Every structure is written in C-alpha cells, then in structure tokens.
mmCIF file of C-alpha atoms and ligand atoms in Angstrom:
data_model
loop_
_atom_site.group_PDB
_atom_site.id
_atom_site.type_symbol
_atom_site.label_atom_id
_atom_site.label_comp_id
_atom_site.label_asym_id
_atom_site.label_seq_id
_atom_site.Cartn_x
_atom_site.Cartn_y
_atom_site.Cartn_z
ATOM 1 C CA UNK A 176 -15.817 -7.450 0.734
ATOM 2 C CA UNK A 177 -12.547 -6.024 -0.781
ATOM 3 C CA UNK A 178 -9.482 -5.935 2.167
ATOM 4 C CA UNK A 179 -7.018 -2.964 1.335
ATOM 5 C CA UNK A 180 -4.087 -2.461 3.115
ATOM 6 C CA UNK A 181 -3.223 1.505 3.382
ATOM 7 C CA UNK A 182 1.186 1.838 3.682
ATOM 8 C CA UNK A 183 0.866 6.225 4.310
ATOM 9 C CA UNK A 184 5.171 5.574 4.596
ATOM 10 C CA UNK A 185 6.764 8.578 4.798
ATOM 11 C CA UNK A 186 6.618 12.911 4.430
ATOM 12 C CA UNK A 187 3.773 14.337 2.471
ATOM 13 C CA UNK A 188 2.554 10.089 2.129
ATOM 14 C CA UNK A 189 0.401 10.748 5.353
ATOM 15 C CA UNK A 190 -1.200 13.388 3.881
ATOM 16 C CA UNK A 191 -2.290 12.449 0.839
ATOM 17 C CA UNK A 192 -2.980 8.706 1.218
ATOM 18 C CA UNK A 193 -6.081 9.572 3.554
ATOM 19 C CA UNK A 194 -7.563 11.988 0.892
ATOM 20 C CA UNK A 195 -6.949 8.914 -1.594
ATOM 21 C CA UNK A 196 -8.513 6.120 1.736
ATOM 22 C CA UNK A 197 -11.540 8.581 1.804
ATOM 23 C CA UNK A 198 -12.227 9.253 -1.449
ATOM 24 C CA UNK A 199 -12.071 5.198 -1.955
ATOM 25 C CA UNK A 200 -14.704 4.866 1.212
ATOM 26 C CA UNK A 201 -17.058 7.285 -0.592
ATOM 27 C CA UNK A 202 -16.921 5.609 -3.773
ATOM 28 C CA UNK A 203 -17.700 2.740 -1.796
ATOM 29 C CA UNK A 204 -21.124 3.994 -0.387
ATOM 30 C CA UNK A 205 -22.068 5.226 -3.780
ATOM 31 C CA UNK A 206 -21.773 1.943 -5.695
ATOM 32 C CA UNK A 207 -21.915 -0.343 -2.188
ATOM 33 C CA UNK A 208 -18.681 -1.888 -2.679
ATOM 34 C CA UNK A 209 -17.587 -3.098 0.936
ATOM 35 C CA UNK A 210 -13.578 -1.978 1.189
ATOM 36 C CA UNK A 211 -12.031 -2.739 4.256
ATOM 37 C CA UNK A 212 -9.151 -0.514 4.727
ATOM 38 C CA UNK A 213 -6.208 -2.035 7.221
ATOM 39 C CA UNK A 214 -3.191 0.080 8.370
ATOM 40 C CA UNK A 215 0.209 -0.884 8.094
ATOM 41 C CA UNK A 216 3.737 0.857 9.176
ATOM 42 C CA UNK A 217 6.630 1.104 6.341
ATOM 43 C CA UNK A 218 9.801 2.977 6.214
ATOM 44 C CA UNK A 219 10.468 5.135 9.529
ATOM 45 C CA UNK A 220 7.007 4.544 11.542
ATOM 46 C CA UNK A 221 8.242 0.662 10.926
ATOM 47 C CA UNK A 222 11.686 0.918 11.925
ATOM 48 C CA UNK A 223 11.152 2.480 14.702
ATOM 49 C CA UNK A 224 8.724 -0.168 16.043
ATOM 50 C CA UNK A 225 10.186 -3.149 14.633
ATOM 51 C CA UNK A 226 13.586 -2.175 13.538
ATOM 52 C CA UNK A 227 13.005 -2.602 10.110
ATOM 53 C CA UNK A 228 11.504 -0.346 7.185
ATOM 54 C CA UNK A 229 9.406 -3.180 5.869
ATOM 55 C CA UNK A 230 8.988 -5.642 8.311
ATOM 56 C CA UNK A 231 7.014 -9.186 8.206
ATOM 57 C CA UNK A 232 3.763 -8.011 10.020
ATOM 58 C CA UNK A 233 3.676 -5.224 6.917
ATOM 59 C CA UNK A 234 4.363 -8.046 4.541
ATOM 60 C CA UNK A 235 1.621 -10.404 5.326
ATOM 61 C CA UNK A 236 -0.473 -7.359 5.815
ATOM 62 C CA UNK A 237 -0.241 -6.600 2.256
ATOM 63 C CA UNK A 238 -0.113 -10.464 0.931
ATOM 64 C CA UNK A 239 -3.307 -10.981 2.975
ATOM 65 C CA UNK A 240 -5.325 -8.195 0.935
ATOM 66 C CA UNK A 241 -6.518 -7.660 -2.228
ATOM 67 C CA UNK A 242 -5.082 -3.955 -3.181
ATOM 68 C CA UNK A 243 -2.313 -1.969 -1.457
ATOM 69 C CA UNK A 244 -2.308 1.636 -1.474
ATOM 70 C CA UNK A 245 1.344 3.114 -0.713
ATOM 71 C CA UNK A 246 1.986 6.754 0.194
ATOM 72 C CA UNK A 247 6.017 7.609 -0.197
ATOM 73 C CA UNK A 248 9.007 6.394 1.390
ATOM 74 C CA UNK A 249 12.417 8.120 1.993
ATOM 75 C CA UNK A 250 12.915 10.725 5.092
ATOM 76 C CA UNK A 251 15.926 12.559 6.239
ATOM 77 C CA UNK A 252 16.225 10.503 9.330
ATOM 78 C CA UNK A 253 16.240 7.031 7.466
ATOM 79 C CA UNK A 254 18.950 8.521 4.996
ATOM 80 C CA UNK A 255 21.268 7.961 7.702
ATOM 81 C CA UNK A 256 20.798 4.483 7.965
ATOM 82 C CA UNK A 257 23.023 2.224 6.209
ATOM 83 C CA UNK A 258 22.414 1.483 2.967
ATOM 84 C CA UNK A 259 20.685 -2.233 3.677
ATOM 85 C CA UNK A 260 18.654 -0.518 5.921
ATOM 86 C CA UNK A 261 17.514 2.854 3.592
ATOM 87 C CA UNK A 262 13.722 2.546 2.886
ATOM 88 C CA UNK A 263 14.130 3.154 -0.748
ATOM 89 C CA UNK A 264 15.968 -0.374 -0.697
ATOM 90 C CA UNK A 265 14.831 -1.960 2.254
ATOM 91 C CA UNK A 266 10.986 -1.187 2.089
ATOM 92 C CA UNK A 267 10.154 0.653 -1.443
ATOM 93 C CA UNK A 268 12.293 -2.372 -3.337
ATOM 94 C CA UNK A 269 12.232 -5.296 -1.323
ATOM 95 C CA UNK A 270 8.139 -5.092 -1.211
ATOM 96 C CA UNK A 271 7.638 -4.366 -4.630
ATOM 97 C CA UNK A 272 9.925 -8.000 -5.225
ATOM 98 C CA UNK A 273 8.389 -9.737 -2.616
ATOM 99 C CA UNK A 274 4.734 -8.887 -4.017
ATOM 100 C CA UNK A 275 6.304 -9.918 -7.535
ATOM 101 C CA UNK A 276 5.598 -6.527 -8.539
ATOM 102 C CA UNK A 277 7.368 -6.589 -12.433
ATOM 103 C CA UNK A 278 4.766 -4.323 -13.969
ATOM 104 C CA UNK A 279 4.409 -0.510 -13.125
ATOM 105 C CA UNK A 280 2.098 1.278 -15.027
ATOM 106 C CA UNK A 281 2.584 5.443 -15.432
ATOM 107 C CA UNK A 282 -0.386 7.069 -17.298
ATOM 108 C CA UNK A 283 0.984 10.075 -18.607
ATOM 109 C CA UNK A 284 -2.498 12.211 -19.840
ATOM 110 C CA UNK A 285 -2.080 16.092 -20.404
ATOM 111 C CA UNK A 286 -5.452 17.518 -19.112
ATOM 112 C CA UNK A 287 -6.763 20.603 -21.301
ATOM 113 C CA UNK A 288 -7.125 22.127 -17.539
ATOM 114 C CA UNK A 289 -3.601 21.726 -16.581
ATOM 115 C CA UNK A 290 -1.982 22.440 -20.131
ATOM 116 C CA UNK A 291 -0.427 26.017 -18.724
ATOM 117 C CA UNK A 292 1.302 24.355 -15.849
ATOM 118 C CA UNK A 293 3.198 22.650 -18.020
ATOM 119 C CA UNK A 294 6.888 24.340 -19.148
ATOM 120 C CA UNK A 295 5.967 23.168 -22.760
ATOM 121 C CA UNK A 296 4.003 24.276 -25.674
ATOM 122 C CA UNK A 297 0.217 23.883 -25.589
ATOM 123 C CA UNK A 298 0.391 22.953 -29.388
ATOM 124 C CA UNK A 299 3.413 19.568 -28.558
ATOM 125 C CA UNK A 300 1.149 18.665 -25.101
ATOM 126 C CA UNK A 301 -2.154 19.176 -25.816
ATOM 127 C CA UNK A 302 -4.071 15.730 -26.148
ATOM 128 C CA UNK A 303 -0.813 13.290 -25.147
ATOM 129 C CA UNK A 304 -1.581 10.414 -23.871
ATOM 130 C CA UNK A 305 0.833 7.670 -23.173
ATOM 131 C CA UNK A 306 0.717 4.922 -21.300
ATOM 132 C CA UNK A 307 4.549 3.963 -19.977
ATOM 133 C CA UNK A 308 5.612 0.306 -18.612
ATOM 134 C CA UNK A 309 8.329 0.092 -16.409
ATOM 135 C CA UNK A 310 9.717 -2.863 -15.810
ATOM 136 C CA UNK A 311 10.243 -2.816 -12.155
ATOM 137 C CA UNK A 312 11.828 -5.920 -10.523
ATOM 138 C CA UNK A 313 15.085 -6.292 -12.450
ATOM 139 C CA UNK A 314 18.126 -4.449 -13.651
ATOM 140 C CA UNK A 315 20.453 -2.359 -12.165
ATOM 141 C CA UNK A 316 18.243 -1.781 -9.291
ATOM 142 C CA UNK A 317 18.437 -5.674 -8.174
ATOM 143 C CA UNK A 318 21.460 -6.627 -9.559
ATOM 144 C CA UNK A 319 24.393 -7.663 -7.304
ATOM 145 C CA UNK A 320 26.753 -4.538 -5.994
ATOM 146 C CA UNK A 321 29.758 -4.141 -4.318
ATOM 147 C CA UNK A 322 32.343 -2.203 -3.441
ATOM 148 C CA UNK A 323 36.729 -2.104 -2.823
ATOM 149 C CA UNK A 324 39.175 -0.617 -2.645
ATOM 150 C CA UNK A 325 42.315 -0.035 -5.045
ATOM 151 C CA UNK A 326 45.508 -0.865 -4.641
ATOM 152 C CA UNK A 327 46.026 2.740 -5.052
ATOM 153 C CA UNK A 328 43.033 3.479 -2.491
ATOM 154 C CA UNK A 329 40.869 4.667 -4.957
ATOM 155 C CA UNK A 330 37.218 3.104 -4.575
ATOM 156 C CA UNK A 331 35.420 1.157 -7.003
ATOM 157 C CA UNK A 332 31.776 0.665 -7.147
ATOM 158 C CA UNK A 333 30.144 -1.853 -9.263
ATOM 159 C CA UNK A 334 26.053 -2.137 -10.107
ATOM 160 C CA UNK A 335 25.163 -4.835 -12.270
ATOM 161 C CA UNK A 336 22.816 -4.861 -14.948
ATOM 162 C CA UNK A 337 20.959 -8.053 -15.578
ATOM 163 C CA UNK A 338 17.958 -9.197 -17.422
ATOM 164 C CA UNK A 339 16.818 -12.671 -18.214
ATOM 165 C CA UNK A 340 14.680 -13.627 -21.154
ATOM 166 C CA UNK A 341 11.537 -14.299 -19.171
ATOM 167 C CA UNK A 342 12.025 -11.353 -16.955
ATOM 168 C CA UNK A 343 11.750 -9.036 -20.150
ATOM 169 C CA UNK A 344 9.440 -11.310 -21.933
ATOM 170 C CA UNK A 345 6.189 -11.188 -19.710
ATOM 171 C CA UNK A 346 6.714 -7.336 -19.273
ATOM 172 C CA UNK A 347 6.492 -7.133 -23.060
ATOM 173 C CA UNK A 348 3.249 -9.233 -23.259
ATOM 174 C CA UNK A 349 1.953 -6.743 -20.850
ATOM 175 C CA UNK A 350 2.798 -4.125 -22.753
ATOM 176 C CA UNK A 351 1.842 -5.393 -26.349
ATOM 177 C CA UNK A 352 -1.888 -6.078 -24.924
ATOM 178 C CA UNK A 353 -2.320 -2.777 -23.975
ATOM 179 C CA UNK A 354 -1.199 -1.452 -26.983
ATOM 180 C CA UNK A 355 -4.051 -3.555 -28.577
ATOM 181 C CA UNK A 356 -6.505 -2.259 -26.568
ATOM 182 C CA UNK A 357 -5.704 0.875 -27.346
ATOM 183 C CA UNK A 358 -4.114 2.708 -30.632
ATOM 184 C CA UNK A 359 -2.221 -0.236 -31.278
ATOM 185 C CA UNK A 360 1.481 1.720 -31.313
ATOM 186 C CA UNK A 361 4.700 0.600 -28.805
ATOM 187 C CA UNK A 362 7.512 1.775 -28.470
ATOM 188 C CA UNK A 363 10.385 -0.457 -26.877
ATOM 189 C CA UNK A 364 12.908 1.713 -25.002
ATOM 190 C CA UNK A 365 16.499 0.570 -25.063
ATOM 191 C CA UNK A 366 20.016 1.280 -25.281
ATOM 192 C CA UNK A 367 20.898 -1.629 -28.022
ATOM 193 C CA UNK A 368 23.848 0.191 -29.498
ATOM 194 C CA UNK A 369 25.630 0.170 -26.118
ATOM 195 C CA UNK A 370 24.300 -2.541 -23.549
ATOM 196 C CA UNK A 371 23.961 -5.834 -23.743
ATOM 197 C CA UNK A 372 21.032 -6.295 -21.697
ATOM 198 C CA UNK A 373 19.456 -3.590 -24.191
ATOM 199 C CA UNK A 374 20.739 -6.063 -26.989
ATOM 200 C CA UNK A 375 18.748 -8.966 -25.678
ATOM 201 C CA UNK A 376 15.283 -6.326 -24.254
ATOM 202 C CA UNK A 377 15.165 -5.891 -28.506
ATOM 203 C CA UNK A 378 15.761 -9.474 -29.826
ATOM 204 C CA UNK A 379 12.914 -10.707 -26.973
ATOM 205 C CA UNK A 380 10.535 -7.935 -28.115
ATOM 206 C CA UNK A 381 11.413 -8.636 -32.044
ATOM 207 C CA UNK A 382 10.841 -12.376 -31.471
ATOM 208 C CA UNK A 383 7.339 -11.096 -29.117
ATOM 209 C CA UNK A 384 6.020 -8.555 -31.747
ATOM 210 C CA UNK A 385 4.984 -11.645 -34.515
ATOM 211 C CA UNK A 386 2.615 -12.515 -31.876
ATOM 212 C CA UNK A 387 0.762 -8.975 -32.128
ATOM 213 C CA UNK A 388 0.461 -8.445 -35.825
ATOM 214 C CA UNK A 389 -2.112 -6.109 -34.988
ATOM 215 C CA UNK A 390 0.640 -3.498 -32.895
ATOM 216 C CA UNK A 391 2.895 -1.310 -34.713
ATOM 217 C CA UNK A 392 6.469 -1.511 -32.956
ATOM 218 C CA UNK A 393 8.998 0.564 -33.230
ATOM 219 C CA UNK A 394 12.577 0.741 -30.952
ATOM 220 C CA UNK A 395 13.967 4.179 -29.775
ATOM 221 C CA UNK A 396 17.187 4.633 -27.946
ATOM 222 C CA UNK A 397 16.893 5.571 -24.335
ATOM 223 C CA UNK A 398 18.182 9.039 -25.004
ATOM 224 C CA UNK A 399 16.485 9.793 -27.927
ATOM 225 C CA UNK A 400 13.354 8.758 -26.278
ATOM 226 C CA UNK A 401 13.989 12.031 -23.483
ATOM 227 C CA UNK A 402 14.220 13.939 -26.368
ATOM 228 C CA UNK A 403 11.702 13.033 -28.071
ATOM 229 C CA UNK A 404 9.226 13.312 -24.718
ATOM 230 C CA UNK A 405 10.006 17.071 -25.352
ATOM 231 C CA UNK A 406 9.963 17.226 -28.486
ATOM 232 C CA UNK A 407 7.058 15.634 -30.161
ATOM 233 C CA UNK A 408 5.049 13.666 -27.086
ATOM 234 C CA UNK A 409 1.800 12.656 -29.142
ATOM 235 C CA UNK A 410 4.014 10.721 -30.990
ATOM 236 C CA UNK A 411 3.448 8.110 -28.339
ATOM 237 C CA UNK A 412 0.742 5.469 -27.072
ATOM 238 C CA UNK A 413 2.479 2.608 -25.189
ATOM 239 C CA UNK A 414 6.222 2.813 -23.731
ATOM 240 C CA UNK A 415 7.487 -0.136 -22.328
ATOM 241 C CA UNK A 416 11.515 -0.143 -20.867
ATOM 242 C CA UNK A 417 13.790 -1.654 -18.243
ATOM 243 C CA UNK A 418 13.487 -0.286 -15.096
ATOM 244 C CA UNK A 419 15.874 2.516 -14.283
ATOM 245 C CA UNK A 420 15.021 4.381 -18.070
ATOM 246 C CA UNK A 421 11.722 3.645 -16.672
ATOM 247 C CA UNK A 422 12.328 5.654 -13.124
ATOM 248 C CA UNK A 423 13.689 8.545 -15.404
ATOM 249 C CA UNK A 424 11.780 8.529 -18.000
ATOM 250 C CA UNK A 425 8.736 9.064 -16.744
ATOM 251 C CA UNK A 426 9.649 11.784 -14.022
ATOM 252 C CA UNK A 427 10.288 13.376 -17.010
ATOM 253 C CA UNK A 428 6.910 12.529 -18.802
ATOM 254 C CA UNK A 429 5.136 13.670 -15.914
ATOM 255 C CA UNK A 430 5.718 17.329 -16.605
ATOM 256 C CA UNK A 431 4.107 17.406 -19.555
ATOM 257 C CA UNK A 432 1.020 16.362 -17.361
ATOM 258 C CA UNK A 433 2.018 19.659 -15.196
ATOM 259 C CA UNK A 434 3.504 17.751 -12.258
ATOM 260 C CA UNK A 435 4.504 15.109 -11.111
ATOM 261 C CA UNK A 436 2.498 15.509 -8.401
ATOM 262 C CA UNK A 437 -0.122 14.599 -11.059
ATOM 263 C CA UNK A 438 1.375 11.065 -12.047
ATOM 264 C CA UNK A 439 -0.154 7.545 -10.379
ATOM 265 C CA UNK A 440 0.999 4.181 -10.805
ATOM 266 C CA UNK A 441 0.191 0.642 -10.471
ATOM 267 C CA UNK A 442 2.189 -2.459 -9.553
ATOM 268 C CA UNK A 443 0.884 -5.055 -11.222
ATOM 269 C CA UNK A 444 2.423 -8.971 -11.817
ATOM 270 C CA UNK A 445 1.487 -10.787 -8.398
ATOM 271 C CA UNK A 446 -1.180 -11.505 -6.640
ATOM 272 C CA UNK A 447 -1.502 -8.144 -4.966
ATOM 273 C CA UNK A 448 -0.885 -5.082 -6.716
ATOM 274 C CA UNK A 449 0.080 -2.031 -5.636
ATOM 275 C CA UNK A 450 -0.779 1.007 -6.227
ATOM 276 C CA UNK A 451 1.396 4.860 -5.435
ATOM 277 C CA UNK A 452 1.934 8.253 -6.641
ATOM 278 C CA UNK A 453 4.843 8.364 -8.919
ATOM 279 C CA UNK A 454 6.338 11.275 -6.532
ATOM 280 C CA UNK A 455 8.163 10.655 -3.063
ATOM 281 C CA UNK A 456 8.095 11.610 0.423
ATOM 282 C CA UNK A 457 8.933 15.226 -0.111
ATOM 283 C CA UNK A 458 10.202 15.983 3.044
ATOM 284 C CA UNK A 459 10.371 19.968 2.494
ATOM 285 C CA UNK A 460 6.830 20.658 2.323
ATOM 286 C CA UNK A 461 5.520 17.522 4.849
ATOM 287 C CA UNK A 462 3.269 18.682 7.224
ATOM 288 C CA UNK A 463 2.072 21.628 5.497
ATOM 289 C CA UNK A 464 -0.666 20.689 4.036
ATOM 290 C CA UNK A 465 0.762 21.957 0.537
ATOM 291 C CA UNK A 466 1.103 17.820 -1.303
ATOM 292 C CA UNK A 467 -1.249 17.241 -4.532
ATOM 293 C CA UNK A 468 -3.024 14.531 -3.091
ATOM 294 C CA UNK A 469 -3.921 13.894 -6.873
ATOM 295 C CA UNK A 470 -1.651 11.354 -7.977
ATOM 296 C CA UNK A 471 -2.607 8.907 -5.203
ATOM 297 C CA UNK A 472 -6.490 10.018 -5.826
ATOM 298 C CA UNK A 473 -5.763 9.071 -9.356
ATOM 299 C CA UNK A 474 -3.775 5.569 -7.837
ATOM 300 C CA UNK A 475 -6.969 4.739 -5.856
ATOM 301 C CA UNK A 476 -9.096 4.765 -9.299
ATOM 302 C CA UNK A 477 -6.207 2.604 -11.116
ATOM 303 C CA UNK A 478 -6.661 0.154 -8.528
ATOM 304 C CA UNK A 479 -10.452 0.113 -9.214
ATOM 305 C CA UNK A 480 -9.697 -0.545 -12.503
ATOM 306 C CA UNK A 481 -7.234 -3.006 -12.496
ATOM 307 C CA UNK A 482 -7.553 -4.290 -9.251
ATOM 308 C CA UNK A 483 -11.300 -4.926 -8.758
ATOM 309 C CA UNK A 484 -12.369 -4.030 -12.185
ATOM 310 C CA UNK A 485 -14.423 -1.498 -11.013
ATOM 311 C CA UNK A 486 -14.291 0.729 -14.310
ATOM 312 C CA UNK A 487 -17.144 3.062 -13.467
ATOM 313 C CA UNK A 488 -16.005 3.740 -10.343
ATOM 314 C CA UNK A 489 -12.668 4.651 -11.845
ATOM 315 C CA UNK A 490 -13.391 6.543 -14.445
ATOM 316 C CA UNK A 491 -16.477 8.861 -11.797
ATOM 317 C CA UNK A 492 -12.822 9.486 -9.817
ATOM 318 C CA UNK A 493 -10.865 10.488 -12.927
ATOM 319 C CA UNK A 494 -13.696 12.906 -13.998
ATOM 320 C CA UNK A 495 -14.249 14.127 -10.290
ATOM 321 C CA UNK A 496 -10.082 15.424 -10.793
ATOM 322 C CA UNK A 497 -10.324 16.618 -14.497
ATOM 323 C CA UNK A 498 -13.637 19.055 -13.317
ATOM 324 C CA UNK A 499 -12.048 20.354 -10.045
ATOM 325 C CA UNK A 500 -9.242 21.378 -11.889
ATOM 326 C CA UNK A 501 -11.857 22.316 -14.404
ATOM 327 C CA UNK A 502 -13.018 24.599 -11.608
ATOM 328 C CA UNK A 503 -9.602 25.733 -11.035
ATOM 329 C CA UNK A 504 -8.895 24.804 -8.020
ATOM 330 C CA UNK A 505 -4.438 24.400 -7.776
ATOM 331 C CA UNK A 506 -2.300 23.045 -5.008
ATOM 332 C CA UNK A 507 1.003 24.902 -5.197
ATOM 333 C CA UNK A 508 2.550 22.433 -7.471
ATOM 334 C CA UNK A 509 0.165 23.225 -10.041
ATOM 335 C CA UNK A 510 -0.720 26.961 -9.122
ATOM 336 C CA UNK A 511 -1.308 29.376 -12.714
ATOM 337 C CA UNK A 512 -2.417 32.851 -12.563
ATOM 338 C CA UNK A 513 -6.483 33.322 -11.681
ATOM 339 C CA UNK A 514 -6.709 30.279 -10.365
ATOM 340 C CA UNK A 515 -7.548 29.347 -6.761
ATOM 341 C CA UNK A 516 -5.050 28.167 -3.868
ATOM 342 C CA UNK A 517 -6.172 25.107 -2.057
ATOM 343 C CA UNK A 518 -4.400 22.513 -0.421
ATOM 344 C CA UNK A 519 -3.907 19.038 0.343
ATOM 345 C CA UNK A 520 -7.445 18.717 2.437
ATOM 346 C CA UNK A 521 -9.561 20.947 0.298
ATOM 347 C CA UNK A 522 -8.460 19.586 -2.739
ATOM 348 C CA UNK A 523 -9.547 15.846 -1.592
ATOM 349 C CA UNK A 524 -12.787 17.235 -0.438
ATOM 350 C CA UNK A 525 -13.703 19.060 -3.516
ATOM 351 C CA UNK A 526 -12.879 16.062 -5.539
ATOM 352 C CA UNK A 527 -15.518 13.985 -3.233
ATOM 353 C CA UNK A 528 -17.522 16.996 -3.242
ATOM 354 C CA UNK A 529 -18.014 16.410 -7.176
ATOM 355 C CA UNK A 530 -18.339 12.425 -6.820
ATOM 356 C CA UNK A 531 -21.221 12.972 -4.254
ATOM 357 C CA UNK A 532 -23.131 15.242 -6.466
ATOM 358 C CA UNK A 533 -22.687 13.008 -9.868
HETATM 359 C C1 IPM B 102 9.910 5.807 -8.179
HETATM 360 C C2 IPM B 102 10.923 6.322 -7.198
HETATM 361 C C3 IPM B 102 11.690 5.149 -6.605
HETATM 362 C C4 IPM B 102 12.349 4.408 -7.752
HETATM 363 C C5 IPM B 102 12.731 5.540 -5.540
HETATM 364 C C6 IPM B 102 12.090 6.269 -4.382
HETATM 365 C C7 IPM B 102 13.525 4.365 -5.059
HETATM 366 O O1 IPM B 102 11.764 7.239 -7.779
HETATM 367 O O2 IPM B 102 9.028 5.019 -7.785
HETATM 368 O O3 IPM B 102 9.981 6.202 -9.340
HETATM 369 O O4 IPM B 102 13.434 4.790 -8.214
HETATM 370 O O5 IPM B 102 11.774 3.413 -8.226
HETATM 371 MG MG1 MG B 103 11.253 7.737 -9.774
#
C-alpha cells in the first residue's frame, strides 16, 4: 500500500492535479498497486483555514507518505500578503526545505508530435533530450535578505548567494550518475568568471568528475548556456546548476518541448519526494478548463519511477501522452493548425482512455 498525499495549491493546480490523481488510480487497477491518495490544503485554501500557506497538519501530511503530488502555488489574493507570508516563500520554499528537497529533476524531451508548437527549427529540436538538475534548496533563494534605508532615503536590498561544499557536492553526485546511466555527457552550469559561489560549484565538480571517469564534463557559463538552449539543444544530455539558473533555465528549455505546460519535475533528496509541473498557478485561465494537465500527468509517472520504481507503469503513462498527442489532440497551449481542441478534462481522459486499452 503506497500513501500519496495530493497538495492541488492554487489556480489551474485544481484542475490538473485530479487528471494526474486519476490517471495514477487507473494505473493502479491495471498493475494492482494499492495508492492511497490523502488531501492536503497549501497556499490560499491553507491560509485561509489555518492562517498559514503551509501549515503543520500539511507538513506531517506529506512527511507521513511516501510520494507528494503538488499542483501550483501563487494567486492574486496571496500576492498581497506580506512577503513572509507569500506562498511562493512560505509554502512552495519552505516545504521543498523542510522535505530536504535539494534535487529537482526537469526532463526536457521534444516529442516528434509536438515539434511545430515549438518557436524553433524542427532540424535544432528534433530528438533533444536533456535531462536538467536544479539544485533547489540553496542560493539566492535561501540566503539571508534584508532591506534599509539610505542616508539619502534611497533603499537598498540585499539577497545573498551562498553555497557550501556539501550542498553542491551531493547535487553533483546526483547528477554525474545519471549521466552514467545515460549518454554519459554533463554539463555544469555556472557563472565562474563572475561569482564566487560559481567559483567554488566548478572546483567541487572538478574535484567530483575523477570519480566518474566514465562521464564527459564540460563547464558552460550561465549565459552562454541560454544561448546555446537555442542554438544547438542536442548538444546536451545532463545539466546540472545552482538553483535560480536552474528556475530560468529550464522555463526556457521547456519551449523547445512546445510548452511549458509540457515540463514535470521531481523533488528528490529526502525521504519524500515530490513531484509538480514545472508551470504555476496561472491564474488567467483557472477555472476554465483550458490547463495542460500534461506536465503533472507526466509528474505522476516520474514519481512511479523514482518514487516506487514502478518503471512500466511509468513509461505505459509516458506513451499514453506521446500517442494522444500522436492523435492530435491540443489544449490551447499547444494548439497547431488541423489539430483538435480539447481541454483540461478530455485531455486526462483520452490519456486513460489509451492506458485502459494497452
Ligand atoms: C518553479 C517556480 C518557482 C521557483 C516559483 C513559483 C517560486 O518558478 O518551480 O520553477 O522559482 O522555484
Ligand atoms: Mg520556475
């Protein structure tokens, strides 16, 4: 018996996370895996029963399971709050460091289906696939900040970058072993000619790489790197960086997928991992039924695989998506001329539709 807890958060989040809860159950009855699913409020729903985005019930919700499945967090409403109090802090932050979450995982695959979403070339997308690491309990995003005033009552604002040794060390192993296991290339991300923090991310992974003979490592300037995503993608196989090169990198990797409402992620490092679209709450469509329910479809089979091991399973989800869009079938984010409008519902069901039948 597997316990998941289910955070829907925010926006389009309670959409798509019961397409992703459903499509889990159904897997479920076709292999008879027992997954208990358990609810729990974040962000808004959460504050405005307990006064807090993540509070402790939500915690020990998640720390009691074996696999949490997140939605989105961030709303209009909470952006009022004080900044202590903002979900993307107080919840989306705070629970990926309390679940010692230093490990996010962002497949970035180009699907032959999807190839004229994308704004680029078919001939620099077709066949990229790169697996990014973001480090994602560190740097400027946990760092200490603050704020004054001038004597001349200007403000200053100060976010501080900091990475230890260990902190960038066991993301790297992470990283390197995947590489192994699959065509044996990373690619350290950093900004070594500027930042200190990037100087000691290269030394670490320079010391690191003697351990994996078998990898072939190379180091690429953060800026470079968004060029390069552009430019020549299938140049990549494993990324690993710091955590906010991570956060931009990848939004910008995920359009050579077509979307990012085509990108999942997992949390990995604790005991409990966690596993979420790439996207947010996307407040201007919630309710609609418009949201790719996609990336958190493709979340629920990364947390087969790396959660419960389940690769069958994982990979019957990932081919359920690649032949509905196969079929072409398009939520809005991914619409291309002659294909067919469906949204968030219908394109859940006609992903189960396919696992039932195979
Ligand atoms: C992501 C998101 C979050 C992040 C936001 C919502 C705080 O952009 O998961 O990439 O920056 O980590
Ligand atoms: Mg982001």
């Amino acid at each position: 018996m597997y316990q998941i807890a289910v955070l829907p958060g925010d926006g389009i989040g309670r959409e798509i996370v019961p397409e992703a809860v459903a499509t889990l159950k159904l897997i479920g009855e076709k292999f008879g895996y027992v997954f208990e699913f358990h609810t729990g409020l974040i962000s808004e729903d959460a504050y405005d029963k307990y006064g807090h985005p993540l509070p402790p019930e939500t915690l020990a919700l998640c720390q009691s399971s074996q696999a949490v499945l997140l939605g989105a967090v961030g709303s209009p409403r909470m952006d009022q709050l004080p900044p202590e109090l903002r979900p993307e802090r107080a919840a989306l932050l705070a629970i990926r460091k309390e679940l010692g979450l230093f490990a996010n995982l962002r497949p970035v695959t180009v699907d032959d289906s999807l190839i004229d979403a994308s704004t680029l070339k078919t001939e620099v997308i077709q066949g990229v696939d790169i697996l990014v690491f973001r480090e994602l309990t560190g740097g400027l995003y946990f760092g200490s900040k603050s704020r004054r005033t001038l004597p001349d009552g200007s403000e200053e604002a100060v976010d501080t970058l900091v990475y230890n040794t260990k902190e960038i060390e066991r993301i790297l192993r992470l990283a390197f072993e995947a590489a192994s296991q699959r065509r044996g290339k990373l690619t350290s991300v950093d900004k070594a000619n500027v930042l200190e923090s990037s100087r000691l991310w290269r030394e670490t992974t320079i010391k690191l790489a003697a351990e994996y003979p078998q990898v072939e490592l190379n180091h690429m300037y953060v800026d470079n790197c968004a060029m390069q995503l552009v430019r020549n993608p299938k140049q990549f196989d494993v990324i690993v960086t710091e955590n906010m090169f991570g956060d931009i990198l990848t939004d910008q990797a995920s359009v050579l997928g077509g979307s990012l409402g085509m990108l999942p992620s997992a949390s990995l490092g604790g005991n409990v991992a966690l596993y979420e679209p790439a996207h947010g709450s996307a407040p201007d469509i919630a309710g609609l039924n418009k949201a790719n329910p996609l990336a958190t479809i493709l979340s629920a089979a990364m947390m087969l695989r790396y959660s419960f091991n389940f690769e069958e399973a994982a990979k019957l989800i990932e081919t359920a998506v690649q032949m509905t869009l196969a079929n072409n079938y398009r939520t809005p984010d991914i619409m291309a001329p002659n294909c067919i409008p469906v949204g968030t519902k219908q394109m859940g069901q006609l992903v189960r539709d396919y696992i039932t039948n195979h």
